[in-house]
Tab-separated table of C-alpha atoms and ligand atoms in Angstrom:
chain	number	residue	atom	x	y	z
A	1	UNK	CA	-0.707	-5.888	15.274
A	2	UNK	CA	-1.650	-2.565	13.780
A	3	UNK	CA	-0.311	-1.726	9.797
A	4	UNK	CA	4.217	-0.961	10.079
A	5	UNK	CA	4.708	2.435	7.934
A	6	UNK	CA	5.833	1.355	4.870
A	7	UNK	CA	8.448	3.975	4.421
A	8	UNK	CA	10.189	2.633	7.740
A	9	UNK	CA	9.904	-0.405	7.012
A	10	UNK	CA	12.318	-0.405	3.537
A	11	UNK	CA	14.479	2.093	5.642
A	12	UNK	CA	15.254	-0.373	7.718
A	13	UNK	CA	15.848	-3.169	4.907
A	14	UNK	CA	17.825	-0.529	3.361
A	15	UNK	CA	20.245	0.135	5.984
A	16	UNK	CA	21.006	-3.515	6.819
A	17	UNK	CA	21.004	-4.860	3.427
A	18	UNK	CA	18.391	-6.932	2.992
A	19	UNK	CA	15.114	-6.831	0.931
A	20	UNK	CA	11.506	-7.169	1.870
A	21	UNK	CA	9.423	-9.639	-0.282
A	22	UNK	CA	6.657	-7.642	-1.619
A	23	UNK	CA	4.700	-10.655	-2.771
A	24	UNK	CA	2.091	-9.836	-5.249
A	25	UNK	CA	-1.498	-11.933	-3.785
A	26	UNK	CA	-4.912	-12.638	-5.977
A	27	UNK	CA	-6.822	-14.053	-3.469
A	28	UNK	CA	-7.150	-15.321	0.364
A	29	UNK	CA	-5.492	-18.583	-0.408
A	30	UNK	CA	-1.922	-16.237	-2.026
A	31	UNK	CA	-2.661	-14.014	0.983
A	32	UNK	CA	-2.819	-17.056	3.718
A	33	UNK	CA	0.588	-18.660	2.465
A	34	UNK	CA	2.549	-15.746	2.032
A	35	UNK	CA	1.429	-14.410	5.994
A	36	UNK	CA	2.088	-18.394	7.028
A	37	UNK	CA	5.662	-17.947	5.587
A	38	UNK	CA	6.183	-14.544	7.253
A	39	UNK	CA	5.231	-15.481	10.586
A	40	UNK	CA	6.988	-18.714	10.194
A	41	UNK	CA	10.428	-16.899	9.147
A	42	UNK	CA	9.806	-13.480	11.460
A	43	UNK	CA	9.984	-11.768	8.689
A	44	UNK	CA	8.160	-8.275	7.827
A	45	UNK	CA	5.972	-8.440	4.790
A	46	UNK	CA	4.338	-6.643	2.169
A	47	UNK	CA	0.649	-7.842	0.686
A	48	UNK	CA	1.160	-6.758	-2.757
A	49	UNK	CA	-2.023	-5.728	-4.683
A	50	UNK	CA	-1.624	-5.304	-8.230
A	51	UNK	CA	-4.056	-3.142	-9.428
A	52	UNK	CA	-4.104	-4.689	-13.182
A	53	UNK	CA	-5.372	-7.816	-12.007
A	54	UNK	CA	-8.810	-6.618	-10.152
A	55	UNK	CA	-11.165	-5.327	-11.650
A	56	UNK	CA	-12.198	-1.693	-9.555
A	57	UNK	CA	-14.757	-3.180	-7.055
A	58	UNK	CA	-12.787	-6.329	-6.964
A	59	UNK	CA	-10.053	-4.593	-5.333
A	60	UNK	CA	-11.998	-2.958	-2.874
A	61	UNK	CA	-14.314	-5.468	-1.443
A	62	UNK	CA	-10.287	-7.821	-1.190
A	63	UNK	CA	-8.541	-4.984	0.772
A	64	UNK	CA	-10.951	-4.936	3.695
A	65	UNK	CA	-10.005	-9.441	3.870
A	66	UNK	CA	-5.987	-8.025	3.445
A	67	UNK	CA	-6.436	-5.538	6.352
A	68	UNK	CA	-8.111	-7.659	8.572
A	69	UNK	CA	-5.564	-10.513	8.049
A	70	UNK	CA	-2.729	-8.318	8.205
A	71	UNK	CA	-3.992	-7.277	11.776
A	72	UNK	CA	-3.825	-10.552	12.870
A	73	UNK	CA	-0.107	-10.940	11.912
A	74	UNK	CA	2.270	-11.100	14.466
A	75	UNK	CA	4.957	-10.188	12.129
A	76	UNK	CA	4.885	-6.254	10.510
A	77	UNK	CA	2.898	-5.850	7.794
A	78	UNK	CA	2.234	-3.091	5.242
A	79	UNK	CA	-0.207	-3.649	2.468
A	80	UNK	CA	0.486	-1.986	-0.880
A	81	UNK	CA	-1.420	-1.388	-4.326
A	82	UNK	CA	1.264	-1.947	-7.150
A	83	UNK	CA	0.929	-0.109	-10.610
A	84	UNK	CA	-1.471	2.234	-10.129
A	85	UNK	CA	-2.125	4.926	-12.995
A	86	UNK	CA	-5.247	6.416	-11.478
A	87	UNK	CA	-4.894	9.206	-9.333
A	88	UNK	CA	-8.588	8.693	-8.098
A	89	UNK	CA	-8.362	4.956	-7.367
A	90	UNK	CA	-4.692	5.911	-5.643
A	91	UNK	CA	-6.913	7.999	-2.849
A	92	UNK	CA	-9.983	5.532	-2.331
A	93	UNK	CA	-7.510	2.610	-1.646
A	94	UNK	CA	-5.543	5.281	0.993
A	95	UNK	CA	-8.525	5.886	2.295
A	96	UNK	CA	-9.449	1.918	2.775
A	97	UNK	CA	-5.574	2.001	4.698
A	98	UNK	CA	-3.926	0.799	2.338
A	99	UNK	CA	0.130	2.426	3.544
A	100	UNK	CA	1.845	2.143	0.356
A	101	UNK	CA	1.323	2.830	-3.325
A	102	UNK	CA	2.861	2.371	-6.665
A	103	UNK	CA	2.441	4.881	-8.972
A	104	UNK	CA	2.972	3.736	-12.348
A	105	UNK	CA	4.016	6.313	-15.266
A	106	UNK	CA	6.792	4.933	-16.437
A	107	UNK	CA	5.852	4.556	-19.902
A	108	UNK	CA	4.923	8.506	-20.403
A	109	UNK	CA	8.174	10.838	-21.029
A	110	UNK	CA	9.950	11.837	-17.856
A	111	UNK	CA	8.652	15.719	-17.300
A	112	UNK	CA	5.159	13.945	-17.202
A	113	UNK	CA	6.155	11.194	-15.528
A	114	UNK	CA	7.195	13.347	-13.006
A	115	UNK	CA	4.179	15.430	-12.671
A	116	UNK	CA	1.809	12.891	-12.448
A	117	UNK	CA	3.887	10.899	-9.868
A	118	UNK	CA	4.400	14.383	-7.837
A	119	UNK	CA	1.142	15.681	-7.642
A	120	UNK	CA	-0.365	11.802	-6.229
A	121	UNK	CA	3.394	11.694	-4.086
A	122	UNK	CA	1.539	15.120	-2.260
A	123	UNK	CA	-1.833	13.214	-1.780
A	124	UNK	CA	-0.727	10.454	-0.644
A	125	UNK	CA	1.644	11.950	2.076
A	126	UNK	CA	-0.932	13.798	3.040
A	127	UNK	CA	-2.561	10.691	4.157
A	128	UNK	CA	0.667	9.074	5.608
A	129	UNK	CA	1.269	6.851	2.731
A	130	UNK	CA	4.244	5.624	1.311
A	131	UNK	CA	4.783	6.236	-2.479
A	132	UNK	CA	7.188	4.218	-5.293
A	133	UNK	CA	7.556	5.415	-8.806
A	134	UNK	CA	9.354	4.338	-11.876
A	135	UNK	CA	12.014	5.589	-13.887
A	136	UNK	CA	12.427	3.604	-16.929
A	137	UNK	CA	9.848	0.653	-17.677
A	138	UNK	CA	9.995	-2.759	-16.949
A	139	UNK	CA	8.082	-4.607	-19.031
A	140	UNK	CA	5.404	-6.881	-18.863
A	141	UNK	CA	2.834	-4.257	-16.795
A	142	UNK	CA	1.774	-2.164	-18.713
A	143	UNK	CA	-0.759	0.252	-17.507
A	144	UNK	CA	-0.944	3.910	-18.506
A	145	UNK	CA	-2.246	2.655	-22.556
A	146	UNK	CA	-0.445	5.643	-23.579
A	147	UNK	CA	3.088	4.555	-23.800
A	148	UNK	CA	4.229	1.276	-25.281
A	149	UNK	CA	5.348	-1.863	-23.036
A	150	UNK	CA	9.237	-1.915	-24.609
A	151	UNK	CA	11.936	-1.896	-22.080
A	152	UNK	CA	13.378	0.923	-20.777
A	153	UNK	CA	16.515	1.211	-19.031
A	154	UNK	CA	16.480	3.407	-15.628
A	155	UNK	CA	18.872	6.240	-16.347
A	156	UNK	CA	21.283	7.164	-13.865
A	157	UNK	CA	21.770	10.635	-15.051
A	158	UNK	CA	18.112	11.066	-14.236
A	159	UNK	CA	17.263	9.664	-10.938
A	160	UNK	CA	18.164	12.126	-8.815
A	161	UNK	CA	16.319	14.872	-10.144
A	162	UNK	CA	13.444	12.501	-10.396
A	163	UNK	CA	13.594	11.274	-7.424
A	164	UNK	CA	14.005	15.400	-5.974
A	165	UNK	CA	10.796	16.660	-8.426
A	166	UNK	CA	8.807	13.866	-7.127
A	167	UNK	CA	9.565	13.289	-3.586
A	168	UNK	CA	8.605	9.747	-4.019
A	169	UNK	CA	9.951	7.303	-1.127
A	170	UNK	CA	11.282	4.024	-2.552
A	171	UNK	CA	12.135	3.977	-6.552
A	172	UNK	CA	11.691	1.354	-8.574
A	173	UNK	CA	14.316	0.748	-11.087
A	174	UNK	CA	14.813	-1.320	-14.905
A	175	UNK	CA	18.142	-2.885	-15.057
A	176	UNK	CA	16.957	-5.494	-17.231
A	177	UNK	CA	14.579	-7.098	-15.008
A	178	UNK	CA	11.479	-8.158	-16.746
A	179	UNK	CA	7.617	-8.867	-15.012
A	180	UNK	CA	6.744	-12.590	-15.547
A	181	UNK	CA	8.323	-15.548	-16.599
A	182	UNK	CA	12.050	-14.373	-17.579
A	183	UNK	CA	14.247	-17.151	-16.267
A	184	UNK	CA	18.065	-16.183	-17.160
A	185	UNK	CA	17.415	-12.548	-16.936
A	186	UNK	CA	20.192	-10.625	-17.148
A	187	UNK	CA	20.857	-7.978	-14.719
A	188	UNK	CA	22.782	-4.937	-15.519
A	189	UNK	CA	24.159	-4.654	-12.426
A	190	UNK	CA	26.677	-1.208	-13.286
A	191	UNK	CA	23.707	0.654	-13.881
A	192	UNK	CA	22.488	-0.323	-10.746
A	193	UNK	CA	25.441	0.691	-8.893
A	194	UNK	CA	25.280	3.804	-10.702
A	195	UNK	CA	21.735	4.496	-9.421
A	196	UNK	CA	21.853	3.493	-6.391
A	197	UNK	CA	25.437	6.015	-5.959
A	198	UNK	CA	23.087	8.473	-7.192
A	199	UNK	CA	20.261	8.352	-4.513
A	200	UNK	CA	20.087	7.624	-1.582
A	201	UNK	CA	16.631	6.013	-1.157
A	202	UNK	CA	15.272	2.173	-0.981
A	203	UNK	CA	15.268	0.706	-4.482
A	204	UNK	CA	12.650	-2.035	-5.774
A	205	UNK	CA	12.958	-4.602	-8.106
A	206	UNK	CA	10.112	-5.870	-9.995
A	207	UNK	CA	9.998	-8.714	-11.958
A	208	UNK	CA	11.726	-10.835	-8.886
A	209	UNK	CA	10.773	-14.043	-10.448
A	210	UNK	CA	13.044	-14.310	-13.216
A	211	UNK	CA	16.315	-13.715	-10.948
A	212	UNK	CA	18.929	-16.012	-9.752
A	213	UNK	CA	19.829	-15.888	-6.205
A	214	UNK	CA	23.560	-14.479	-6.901
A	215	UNK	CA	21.473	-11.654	-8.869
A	216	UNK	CA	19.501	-11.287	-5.527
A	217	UNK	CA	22.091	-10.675	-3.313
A	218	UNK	CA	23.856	-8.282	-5.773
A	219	UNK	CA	20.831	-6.003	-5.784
A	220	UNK	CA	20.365	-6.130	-2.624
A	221	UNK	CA	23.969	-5.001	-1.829
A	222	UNK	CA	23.245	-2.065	-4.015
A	223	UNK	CA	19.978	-0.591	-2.545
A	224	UNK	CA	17.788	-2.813	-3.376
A	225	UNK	CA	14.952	-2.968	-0.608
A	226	UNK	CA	12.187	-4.421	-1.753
A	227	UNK	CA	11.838	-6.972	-4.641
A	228	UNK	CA	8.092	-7.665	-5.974
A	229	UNK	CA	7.870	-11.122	-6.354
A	230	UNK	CA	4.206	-12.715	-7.692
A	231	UNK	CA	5.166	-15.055	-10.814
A	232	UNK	CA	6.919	-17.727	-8.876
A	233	UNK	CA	3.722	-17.861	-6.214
A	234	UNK	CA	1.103	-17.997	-9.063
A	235	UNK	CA	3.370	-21.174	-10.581
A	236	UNK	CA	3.644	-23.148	-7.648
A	237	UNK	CA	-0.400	-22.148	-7.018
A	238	UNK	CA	-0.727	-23.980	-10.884
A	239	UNK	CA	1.741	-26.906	-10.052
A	240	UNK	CA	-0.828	-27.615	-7.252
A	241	UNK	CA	-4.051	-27.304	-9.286
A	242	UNK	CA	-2.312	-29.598	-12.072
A	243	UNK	CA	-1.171	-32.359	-9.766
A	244	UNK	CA	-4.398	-32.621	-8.215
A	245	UNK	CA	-6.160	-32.472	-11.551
A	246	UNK	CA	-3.794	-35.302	-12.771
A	247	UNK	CA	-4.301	-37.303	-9.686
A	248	UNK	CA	-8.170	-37.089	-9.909
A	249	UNK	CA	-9.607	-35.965	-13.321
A	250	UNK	CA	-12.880	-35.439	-11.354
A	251	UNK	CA	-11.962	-33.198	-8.918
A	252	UNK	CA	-14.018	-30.165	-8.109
A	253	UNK	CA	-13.016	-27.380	-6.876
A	254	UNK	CA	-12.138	-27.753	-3.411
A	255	UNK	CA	-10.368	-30.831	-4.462
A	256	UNK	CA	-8.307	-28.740	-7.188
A	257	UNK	CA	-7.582	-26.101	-4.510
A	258	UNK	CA	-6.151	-28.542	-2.161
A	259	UNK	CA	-2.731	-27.543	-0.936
A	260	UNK	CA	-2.114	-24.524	-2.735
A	261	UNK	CA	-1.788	-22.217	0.373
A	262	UNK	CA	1.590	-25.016	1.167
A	263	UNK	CA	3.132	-24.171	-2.135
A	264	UNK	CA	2.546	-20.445	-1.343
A	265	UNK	CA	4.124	-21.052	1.935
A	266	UNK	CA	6.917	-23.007	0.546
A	267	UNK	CA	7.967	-20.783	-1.915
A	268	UNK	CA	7.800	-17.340	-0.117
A	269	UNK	CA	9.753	-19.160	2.751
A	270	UNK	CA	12.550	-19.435	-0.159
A	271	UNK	CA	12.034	-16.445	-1.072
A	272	UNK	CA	12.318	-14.583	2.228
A	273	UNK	CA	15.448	-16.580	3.042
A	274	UNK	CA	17.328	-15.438	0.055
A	275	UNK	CA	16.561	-11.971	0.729
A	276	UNK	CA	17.912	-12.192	4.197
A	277	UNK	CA	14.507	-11.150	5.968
A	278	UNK	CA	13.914	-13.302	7.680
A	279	UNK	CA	14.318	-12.847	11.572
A	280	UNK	CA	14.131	-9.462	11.633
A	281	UNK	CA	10.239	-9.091	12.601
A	282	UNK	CA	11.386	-7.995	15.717
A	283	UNK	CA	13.540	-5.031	14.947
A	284	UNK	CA	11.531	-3.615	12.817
A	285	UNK	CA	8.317	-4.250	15.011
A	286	UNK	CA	10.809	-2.307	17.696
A	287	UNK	CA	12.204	0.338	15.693
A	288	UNK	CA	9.450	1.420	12.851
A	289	UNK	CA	6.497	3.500	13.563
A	290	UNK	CA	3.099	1.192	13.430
A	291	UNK	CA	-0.055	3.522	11.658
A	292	UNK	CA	-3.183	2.833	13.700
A	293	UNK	CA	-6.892	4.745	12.913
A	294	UNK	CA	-7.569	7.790	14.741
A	295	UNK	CA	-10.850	9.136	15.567
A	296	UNK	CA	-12.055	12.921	15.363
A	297	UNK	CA	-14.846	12.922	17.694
A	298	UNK	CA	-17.122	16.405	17.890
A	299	UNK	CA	-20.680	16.580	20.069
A	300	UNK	CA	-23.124	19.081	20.027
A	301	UNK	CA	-25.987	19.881	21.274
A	302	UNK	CA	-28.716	22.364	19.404
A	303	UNK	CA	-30.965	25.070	20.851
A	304	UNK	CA	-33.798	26.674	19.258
A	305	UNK	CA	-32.365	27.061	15.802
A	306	UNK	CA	-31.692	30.664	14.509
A	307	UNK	CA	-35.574	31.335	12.715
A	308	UNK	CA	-34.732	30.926	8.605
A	309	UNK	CA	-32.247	28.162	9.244
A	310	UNK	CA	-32.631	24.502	7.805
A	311	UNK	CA	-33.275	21.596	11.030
A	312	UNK	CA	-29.751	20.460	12.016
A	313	UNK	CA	-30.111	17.016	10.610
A	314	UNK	CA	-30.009	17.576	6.429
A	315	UNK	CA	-26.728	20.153	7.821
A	316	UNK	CA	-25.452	17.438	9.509
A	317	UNK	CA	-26.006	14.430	6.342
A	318	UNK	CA	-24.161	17.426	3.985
A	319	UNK	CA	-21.423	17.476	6.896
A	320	UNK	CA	-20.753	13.760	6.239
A	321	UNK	CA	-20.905	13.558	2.131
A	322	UNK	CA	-18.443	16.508	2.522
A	323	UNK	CA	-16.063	15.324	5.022
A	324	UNK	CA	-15.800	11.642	3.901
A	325	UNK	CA	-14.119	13.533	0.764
A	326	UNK	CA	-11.313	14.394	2.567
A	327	UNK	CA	-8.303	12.602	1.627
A	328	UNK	CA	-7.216	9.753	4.341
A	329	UNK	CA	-11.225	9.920	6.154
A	330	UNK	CA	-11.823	6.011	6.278
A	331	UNK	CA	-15.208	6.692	7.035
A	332	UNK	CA	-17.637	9.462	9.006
A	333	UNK	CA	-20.655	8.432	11.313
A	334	UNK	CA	-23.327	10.952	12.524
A	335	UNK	CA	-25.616	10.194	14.817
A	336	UNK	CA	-28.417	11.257	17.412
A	337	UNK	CA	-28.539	10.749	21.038
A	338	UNK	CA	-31.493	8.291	21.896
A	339	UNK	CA	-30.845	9.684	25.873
A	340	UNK	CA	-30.486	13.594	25.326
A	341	UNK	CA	-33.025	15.336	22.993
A	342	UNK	CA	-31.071	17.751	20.940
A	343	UNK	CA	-27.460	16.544	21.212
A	344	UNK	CA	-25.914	14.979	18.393
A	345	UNK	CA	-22.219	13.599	17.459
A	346	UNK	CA	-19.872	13.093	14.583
A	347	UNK	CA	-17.495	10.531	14.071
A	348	UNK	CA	-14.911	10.863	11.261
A	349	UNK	CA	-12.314	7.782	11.324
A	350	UNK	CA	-8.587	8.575	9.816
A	351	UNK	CA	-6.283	5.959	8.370
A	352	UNK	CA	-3.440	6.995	10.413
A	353	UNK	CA	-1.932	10.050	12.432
A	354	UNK	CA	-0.821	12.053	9.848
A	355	UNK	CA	-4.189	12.108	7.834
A	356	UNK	CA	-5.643	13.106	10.970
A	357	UNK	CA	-3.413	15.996	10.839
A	358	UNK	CA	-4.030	17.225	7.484
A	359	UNK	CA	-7.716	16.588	8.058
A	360	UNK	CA	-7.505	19.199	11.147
A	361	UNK	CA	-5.808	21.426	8.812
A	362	UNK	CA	-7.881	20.974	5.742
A	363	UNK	CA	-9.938	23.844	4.585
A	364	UNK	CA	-13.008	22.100	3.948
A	365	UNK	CA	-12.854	20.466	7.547
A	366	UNK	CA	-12.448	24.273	9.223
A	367	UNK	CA	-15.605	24.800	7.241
A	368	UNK	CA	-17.870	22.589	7.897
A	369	UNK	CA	-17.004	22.393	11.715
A	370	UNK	CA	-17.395	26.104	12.165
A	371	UNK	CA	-20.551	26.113	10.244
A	372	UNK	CA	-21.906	23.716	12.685
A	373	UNK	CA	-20.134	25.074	15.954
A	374	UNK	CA	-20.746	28.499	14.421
A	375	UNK	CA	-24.767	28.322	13.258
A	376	UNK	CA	-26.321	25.171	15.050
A	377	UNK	CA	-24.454	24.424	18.432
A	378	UNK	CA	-25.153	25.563	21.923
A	379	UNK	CA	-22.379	23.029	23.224
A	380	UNK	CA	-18.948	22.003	20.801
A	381	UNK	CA	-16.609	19.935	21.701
A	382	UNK	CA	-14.419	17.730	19.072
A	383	UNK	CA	-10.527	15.953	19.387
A	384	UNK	CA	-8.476	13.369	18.194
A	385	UNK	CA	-8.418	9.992	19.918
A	386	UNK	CA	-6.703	7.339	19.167
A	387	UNK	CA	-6.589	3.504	20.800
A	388	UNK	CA	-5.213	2.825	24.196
A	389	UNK	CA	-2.677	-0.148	23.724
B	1	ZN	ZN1	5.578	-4.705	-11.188
C-alpha cells in the first residue's frame, strides 16, 4: 500500500493511547524483521533511518530498498530520517519520499534551536512531510558538533512556545531517557506530565531501549506516541551473529547472518505488544490519509521558433535542472515524440499531493512553464494526475 502520512498516523496513536514503534533499521535484514513483525501484529510502523549511521550516499541508495518494501506492506507504513542537522540533506531525502523527519538541534540554545527547526518545519510542509524536533537533549546522538552531548532536561515552561515558533508536529522530549544501552533508566515521569499538560501534540521518546515496560505504559498515558526503539534490535541482531560464530568458528558470512531477521522479528513483536499497537493496522489504514506520487504532465508542440531564439531542446534540458530543484519534485522527465515531429512533453513526479501543490504555486515553476508556453509552444497543455486505485 502507498506511504500513511506520518502526522496522522501519531494522531491517531495519540488519541487512543498507544505508541508507534519507530524502529531504527541499518540494513535490509533490520528492515525485513521489523515489517515481518508489523504485518504479523497489524500494527502501523515506522522505518526509522538514523542519519548518523550512513554515510550521505549510503542513505540514499537504502531509502529507494525502504520505499519499495514499505509498498509492499500490508500494514501502514511511514518511513522517517531521525536526527537530521542538515537542512540540505532534510530536502533530498523529502524529495526521495521519505514522510517524516527529525530535526535535530537540540544541543544549540533554544532561540536557535528554534530557528533552525522552523525554517526546515516550512520546507518540509511544503512537501507534505511530517517534522519532530527536540527540546532538551537526550544523550547519546549527538549531531550538530556544536553543542556538547550532556543531558538536558525538556523544560516544561518552554514547550509551548517552542512547539508555537516552530510549528513542528510530534516533539520529542528528555525526561531522563538516554540513546543506547541504559537499562534501569529512570524516567522523570512529573516532567512529563507537565509537558505533555502543556501541549497538545504527539510526544516521542527516544532512547526506548533502556525502559521498563511499566515506564512504557506511563509515557504512553501521557502523550507519548511514538517511542524510537533501535538498541534492543541491533542486540538481538549480535546475539545471533555470536551464537552462530560460537556454534561454527568457521562460519562465513551467510552462515553468521543466519537468523538474524527472527531475532528482529521477535523482538519488535515485543515491542509492538507493549506499546499496545498492535491490531490497529486497520484503523489507521481506514482513518489516516495515505501520500501517493502525483504527476504534473505538460505537452507541447513547437512551430517555427521566433528567429533569435535558442532550438527548444537546450530550453527544455534548463527546464528540467531547474524544476527538479523544487522542493518535493521526486524526479522530472523530458522527452520527444518519436510519432509527431515537433511535439514534446514534460514529466515532473511529486512525492505527494501537497508538494504538488506548492510546486503549482512555486515561483520558479510559473516561470519556467510560461517561458515555454509563452516563447516556444504552439499547443500547451499540463495537469496533475495522480493513480487510479
Ligand atoms: Zn534518537
Amino acid at each position: 500500500m502507498p506511504l500513511m502520512d506520518l502526522n496522522d498516523m501519531l494522531k491517531h496513536a495519540y488519541r487512543h493511547r498507544y505508541a508507534v514503534g519507530s524502529f531504527g533499521i541499518d540494513d535490509t535484514l533490520f528492515m525485513a524483521g521489523v515489517l515481518q513483525a508489523a504485518e504479523e501484529t497489524r500494527a502501523p510502523v515506522v522505518l526509522n533511518l538514523i542519519a548518523t549511521h550512513f554515510a550521505e550516499d549510503e542513505l540514499e541508495s537504502f531509502i529507494p530498498l525502504v520505499m519499495q518494501a514499505a509498498h509492499t506492506a500490508t500494514v501502514p507504513v511511514a518511513i522517517n530520517v531521525d536526527h537530521l542537522s542538515d537542512g540540505a540533506l532534510a530536502q533530498r531525502v523529502m524529495s526521495m519520499g521519505c514522510n517524516g523527519i527529525m530535526i535535530d538541534h537540540s544541543s544549540l540554545r533554544f532561540s536557535e534551536n528554534v530557528g533552525r527547526t522552523a525554517e526546515c518545519v516550512k520546507l518540509a510542509h511544503q512537501c507534505g512531510v511530517t517534522v519532530e524536533g527536540e527540546l532538551g537533549h537526550v544523550p547519546g546522538e549527538p549531531v550538530d558538533g556544536e553543542g556538547g552531548d550532556e543531558q538536558i532536561l525538556t523544560s516544561a515552561g518552554e514547550v509551548k512556545a517552542y512547539v508555537e515558533r516552530t510549528g513542528i508536529d510530534c516533539l520529542a522530549v528528555s525526561v531522563g531517557n538516554v540513546h543506547g544501552h541504559a537499562k534501569g533508566s529512570k524516567m522523570d515521569l512529573a516532567r512529563l506530565v507537565r509537558i505533555h499538560q502543556a501541549v497538545d501534540i504527539p510526544l516521542v521518546l527516544h532512547g526506548g531501549t533502556g525502559l521498563t515496560l511499566e515506564q512504557y505504559r506511563k509515557a504512553i498515558d501521557n502523550g507519548v506516541a511514538k517511542i524510537n526503539y533501535y538498541t534492543g534490535l541491533a542486540d538481538a541482531i549480535s546475539k545471533r551473529i555470536k551464537a552462530n560464530l560460537a556454534a561454527d568458528h568457521r562460519a562465513v558470512y551467510r552462515d553468521l547472518m543466519h537468523g538474524v531477521t527472527e531475532n528482529v522479528r521477535a523482538e519488535a513483536v515485543r515491542c509492538i505488544k507493549s506499546w499496545r499497537s498492535d491490531g490497529r493496522a486497520a484503523e489507521v489504514s481506514a482513518q489516516c490519509r495515505a501520500v501517493g506520487e502525483v504527476e504534473y504532465v505538460a505537452t507541447l508542440a513547437v512551430g517555427n521558433t521566433a528567429s533569435g531564439k535558442p532550438g527548444i531542446e537546450p530550453v527544455l534540458q534548463e527546464a528540467q535542472r531547474s524544476l527538479a530543484s523544487i522542493p518535493g519534485v521526486a524526479r522530472v522527465s523530458i522527452g520527444a515524440s518519436r510519432t509527431h515531429a515537433g511535439r514534446y512533453c514534460v514529466i515532473v513526479t511529486l512525492v505527494n499531493e501537497t508538494a504538488a501543490r506548492h510546486f503549482l504555486e512555486s515561483q520558479r515553476h510559473r516561470q519556467v512553464t510560461s517561458k515555454l508556453a509563452l516563447s516556444y509552444a504552439t499547443d500547451w497543455s499540463d495537469g496533475l494526475y495522480v493513480e487510479m486505485d
